[in-house]
PDB file of C-alpha atoms in Angstrom:
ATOM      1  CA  UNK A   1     -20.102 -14.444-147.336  1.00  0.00           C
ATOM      2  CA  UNK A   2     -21.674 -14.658-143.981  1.00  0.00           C
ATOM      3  CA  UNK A   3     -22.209 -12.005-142.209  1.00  0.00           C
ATOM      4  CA  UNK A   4     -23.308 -12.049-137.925  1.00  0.00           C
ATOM      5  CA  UNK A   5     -25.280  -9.629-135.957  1.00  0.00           C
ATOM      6  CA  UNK A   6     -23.129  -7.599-134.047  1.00  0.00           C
ATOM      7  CA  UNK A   7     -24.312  -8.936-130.593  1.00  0.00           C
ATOM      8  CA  UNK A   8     -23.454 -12.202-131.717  1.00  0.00           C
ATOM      9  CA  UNK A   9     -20.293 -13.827-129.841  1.00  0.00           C
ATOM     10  CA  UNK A  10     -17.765 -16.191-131.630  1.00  0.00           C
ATOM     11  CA  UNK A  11     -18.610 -18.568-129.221  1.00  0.00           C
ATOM     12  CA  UNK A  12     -22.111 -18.987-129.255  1.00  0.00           C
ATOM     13  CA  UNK A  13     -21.419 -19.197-133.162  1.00  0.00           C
ATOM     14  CA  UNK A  14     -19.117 -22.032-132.642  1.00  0.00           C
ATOM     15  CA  UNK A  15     -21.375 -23.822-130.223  1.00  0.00           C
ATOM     16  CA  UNK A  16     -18.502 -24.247-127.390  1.00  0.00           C
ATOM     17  CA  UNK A  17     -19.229 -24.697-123.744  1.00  0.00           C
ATOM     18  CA  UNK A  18     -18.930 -22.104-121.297  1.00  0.00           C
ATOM     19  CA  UNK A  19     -17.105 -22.350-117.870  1.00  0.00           C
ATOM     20  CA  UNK A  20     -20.139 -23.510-115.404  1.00  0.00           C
ATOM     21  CA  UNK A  21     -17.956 -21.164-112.432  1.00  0.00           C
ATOM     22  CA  UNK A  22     -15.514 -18.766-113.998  1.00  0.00           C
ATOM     23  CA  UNK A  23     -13.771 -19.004-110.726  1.00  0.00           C
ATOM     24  CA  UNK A  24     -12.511 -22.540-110.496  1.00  0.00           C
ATOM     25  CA  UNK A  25     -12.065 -22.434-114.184  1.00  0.00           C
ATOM     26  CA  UNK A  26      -8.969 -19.692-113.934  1.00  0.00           C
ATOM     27  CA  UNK A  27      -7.888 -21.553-110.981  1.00  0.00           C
ATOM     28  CA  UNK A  28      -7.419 -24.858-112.688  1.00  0.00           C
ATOM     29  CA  UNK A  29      -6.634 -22.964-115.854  1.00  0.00           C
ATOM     30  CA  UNK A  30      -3.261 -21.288-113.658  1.00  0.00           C
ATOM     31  CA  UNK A  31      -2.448 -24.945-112.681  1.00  0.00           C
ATOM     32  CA  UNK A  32      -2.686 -26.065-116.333  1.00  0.00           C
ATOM     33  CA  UNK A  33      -5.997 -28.153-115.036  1.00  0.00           C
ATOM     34  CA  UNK A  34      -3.406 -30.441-112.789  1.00  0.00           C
ATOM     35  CA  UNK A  35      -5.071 -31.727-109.318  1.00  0.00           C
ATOM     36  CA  UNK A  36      -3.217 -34.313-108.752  1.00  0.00           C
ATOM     37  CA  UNK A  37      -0.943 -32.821-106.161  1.00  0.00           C
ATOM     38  CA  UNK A  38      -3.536 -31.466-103.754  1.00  0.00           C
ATOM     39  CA  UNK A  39      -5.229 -33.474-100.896  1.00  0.00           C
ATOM     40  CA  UNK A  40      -8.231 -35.288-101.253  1.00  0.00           C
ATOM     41  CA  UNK A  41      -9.847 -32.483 -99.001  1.00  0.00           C
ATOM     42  CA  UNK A  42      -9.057 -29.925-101.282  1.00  0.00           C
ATOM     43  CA  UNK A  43      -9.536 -31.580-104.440  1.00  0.00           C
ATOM     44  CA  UNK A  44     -13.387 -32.365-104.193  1.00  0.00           C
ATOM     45  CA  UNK A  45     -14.624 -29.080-105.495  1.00  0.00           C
ATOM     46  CA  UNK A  46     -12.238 -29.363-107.977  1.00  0.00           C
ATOM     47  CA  UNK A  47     -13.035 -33.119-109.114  1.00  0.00           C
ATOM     48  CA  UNK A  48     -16.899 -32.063-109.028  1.00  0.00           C
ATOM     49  CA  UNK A  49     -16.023 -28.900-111.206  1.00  0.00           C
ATOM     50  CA  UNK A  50     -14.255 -31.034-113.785  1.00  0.00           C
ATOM     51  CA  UNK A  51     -17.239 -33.447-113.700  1.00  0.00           C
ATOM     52  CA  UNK A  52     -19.903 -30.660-113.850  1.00  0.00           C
ATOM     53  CA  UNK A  53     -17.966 -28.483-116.422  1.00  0.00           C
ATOM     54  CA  UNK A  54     -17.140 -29.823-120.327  1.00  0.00           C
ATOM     55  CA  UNK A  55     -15.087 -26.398-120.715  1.00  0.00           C
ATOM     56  CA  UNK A  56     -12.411 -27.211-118.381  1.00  0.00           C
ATOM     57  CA  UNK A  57     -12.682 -30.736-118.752  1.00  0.00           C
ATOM     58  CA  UNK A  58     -12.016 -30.384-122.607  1.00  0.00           C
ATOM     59  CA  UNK A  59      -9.135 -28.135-121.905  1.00  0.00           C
ATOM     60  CA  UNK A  60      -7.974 -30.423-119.385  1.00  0.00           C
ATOM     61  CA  UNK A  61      -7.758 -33.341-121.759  1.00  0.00           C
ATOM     62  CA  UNK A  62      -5.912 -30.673-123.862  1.00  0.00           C
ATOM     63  CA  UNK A  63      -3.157 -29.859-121.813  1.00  0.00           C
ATOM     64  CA  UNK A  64      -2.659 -33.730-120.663  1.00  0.00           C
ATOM     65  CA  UNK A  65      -2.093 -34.271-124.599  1.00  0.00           C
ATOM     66  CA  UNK A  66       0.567 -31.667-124.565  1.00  0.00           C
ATOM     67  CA  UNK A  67       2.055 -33.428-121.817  1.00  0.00           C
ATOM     68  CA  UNK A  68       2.343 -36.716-123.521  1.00  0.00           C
ATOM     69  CA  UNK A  69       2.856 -35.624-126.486  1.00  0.00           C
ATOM     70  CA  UNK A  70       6.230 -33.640-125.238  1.00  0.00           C
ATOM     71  CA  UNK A  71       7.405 -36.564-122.853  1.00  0.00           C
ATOM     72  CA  UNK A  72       7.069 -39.004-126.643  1.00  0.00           C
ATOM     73  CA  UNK A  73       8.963 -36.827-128.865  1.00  0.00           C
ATOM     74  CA  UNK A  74      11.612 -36.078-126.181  1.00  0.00           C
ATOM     75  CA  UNK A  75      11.428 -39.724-125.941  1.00  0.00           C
ATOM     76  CA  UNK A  76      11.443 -40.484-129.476  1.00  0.00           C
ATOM     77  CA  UNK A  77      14.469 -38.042-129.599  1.00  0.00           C
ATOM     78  CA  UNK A  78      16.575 -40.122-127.144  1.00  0.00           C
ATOM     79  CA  UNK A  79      16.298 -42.963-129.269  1.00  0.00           C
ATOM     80  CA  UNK A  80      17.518 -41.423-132.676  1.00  0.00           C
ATOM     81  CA  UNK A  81      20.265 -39.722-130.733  1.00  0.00           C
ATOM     82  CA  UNK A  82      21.209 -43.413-129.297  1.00  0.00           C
ATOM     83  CA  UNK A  83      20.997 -44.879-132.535  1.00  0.00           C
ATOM     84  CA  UNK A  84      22.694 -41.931-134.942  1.00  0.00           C
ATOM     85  CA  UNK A  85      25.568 -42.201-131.722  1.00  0.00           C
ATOM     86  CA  UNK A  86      25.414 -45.920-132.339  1.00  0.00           C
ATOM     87  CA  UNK A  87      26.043 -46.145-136.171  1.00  0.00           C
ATOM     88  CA  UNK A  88      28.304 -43.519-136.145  1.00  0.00           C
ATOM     89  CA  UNK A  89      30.294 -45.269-133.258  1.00  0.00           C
ATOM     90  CA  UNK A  90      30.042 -48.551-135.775  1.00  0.00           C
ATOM     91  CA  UNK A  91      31.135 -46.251-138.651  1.00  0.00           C
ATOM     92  CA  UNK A  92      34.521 -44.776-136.994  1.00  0.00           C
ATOM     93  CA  UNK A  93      35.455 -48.471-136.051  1.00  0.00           C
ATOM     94  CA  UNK A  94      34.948 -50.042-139.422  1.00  0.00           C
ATOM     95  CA  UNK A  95      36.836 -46.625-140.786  1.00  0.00           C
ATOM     96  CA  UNK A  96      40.017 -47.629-138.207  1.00  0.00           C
ATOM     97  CA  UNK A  97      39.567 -51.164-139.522  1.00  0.00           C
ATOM     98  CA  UNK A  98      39.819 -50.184-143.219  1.00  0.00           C
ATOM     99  CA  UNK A  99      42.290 -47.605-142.371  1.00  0.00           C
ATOM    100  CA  UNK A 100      44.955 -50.611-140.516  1.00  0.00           C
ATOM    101  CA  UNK A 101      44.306 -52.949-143.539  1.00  0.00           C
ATOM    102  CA  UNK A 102      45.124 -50.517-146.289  1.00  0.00           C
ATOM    103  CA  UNK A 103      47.246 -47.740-144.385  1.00  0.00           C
ATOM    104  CA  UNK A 104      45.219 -44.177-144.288  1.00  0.00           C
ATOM    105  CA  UNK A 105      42.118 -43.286-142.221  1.00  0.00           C
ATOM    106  CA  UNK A 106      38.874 -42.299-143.915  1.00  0.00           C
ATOM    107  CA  UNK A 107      36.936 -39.306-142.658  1.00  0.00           C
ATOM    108  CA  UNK A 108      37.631 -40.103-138.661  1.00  0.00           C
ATOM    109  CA  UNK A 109      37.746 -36.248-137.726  1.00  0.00           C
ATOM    110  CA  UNK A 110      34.069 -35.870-139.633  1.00  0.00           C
ATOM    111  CA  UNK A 111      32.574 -39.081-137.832  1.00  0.00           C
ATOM    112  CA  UNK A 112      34.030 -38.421-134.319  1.00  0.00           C
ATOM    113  CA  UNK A 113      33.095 -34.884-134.355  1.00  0.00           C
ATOM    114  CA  UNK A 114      29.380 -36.051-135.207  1.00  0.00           C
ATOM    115  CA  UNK A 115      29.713 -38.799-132.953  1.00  0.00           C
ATOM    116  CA  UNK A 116      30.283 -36.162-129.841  1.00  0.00           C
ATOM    117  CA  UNK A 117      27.358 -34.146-131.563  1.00  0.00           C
ATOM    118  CA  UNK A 118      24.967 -37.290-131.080  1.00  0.00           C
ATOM    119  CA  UNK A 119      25.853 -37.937-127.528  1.00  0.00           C
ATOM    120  CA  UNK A 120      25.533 -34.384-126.898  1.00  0.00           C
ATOM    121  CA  UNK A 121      22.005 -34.629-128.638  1.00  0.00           C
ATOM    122  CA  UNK A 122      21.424 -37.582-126.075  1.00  0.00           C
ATOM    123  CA  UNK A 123      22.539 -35.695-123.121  1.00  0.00           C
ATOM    124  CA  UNK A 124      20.170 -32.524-123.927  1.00  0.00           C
ATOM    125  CA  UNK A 125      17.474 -34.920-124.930  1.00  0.00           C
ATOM    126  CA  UNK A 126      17.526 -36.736-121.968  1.00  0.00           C
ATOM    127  CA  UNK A 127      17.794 -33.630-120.065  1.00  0.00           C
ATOM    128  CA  UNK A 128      14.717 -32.188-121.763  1.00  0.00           C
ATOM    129  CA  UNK A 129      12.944 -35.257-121.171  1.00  0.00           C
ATOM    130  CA  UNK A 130      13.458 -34.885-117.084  1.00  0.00           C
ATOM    131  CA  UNK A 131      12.493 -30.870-117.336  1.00  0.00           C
ATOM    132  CA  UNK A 132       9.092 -32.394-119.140  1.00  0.00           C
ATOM    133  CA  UNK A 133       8.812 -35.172-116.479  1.00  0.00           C
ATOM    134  CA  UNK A 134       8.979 -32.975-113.862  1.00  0.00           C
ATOM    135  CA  UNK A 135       6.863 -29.873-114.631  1.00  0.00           C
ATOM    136  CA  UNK A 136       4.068 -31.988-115.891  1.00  0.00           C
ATOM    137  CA  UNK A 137       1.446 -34.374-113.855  1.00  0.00           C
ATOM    138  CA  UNK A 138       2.450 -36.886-116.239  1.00  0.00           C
ATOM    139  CA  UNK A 139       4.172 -39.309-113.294  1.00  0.00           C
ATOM    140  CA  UNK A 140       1.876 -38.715-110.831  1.00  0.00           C
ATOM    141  CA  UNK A 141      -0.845 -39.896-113.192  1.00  0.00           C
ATOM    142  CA  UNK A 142       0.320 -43.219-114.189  1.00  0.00           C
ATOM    143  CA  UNK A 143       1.800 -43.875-110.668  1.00  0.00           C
ATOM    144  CA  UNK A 144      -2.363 -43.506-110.035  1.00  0.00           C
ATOM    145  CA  UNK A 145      -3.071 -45.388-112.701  1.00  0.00           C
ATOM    146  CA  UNK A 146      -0.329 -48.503-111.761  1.00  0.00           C
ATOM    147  CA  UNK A 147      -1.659 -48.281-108.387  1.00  0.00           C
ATOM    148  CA  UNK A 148      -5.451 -48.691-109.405  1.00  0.00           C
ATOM    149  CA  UNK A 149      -4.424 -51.427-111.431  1.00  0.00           C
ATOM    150  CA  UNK A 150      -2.706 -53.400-108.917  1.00  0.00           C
ATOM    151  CA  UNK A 151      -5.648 -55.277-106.772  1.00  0.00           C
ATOM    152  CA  UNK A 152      -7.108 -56.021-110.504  1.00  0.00           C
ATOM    153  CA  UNK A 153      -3.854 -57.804-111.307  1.00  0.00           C
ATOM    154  CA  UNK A 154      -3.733 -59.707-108.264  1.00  0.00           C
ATOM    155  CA  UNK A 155      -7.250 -60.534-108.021  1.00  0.00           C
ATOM    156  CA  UNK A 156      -6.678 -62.124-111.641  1.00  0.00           C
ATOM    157  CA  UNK A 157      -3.607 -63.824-110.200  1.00  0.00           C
ATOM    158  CA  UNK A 158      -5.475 -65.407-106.839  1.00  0.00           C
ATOM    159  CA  UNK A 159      -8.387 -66.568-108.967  1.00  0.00           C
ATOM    160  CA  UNK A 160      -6.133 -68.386-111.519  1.00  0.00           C
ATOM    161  CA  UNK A 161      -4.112 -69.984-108.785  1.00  0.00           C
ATOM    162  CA  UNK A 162      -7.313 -71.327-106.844  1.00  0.00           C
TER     163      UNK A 162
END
């Protein structure tokens, strides 16, 4: 068992970083470390504070992980939704099919009812996946990123034409 001095902190036990201005930190901290809206004017002190400080840079890293990571699995969602909608629309036509060809349906009540709960799932999915689009940086960011990329691409493009 190990036991610390009493004036010892947890952090300085753990080794973690410190915010270099307390300040700026809770301001980025209430903004979930997002900058990207603000004007290049304003931004400055805030781009040099996330250079100069490994705290809020780490925790900024953080949150952008939550970001993607909720815009994926409300992604990923959309898909199985689709696809459980789309085998269980495949089902209900193979069960009419059956049911013509030997004269009684099979199950349609159970498979259309969980049909309409897929497309539901779909709809709130989808709907999640806009709240998640829009309260997070995440567009803004790889609108930057497309738009950085852009003269690279066509640099590449004019050089292999000439």
């Amino acid at each position: 068992m190990v036991i610390f001095a009493s004036g010892t902190s947890r952090a300085r036990r753990m080794n973690v970083p410190h915010c270099t201005d307390p300040l700026i930190g809770n301001i980025l901290a209430g903004w979930r470390y997002d900058i990207s809206g603000l004007s290049t004017a304003m931004r400055t002190d805030y781009d040099q504070h996330l250079t100069d400080c490994a705290h809020c840079r780490r925790r900024q890293h953080l949150a952008r992980t939550i970001d993607v990571l909720l815009l994926s699995v409300s992604s990923l969602s959309i898909l199985a939704f689709m696809l459980a909608a789309a085998v269980l629309h495949r089902i209900e036509t193979i069960a009419h099919l059956s049911s013509s060809l030997h004269g009684h349906l099979y199950h349609t009540p159970i498979t259309v009812s969980l049909e309409a709960a897929a497309i539901a799932g779909v709809v709130i999915s989808f709907l999640l996946w806009v709240l998640v689009a829009i309260a997070t940086p995440i567009p803004t960011l790889v609108t930057d990123v497309i738009q950085q990329r852009i003269p690279a691409i066509r640099e590449r493009i004019m050089k292999n034409a000439a």
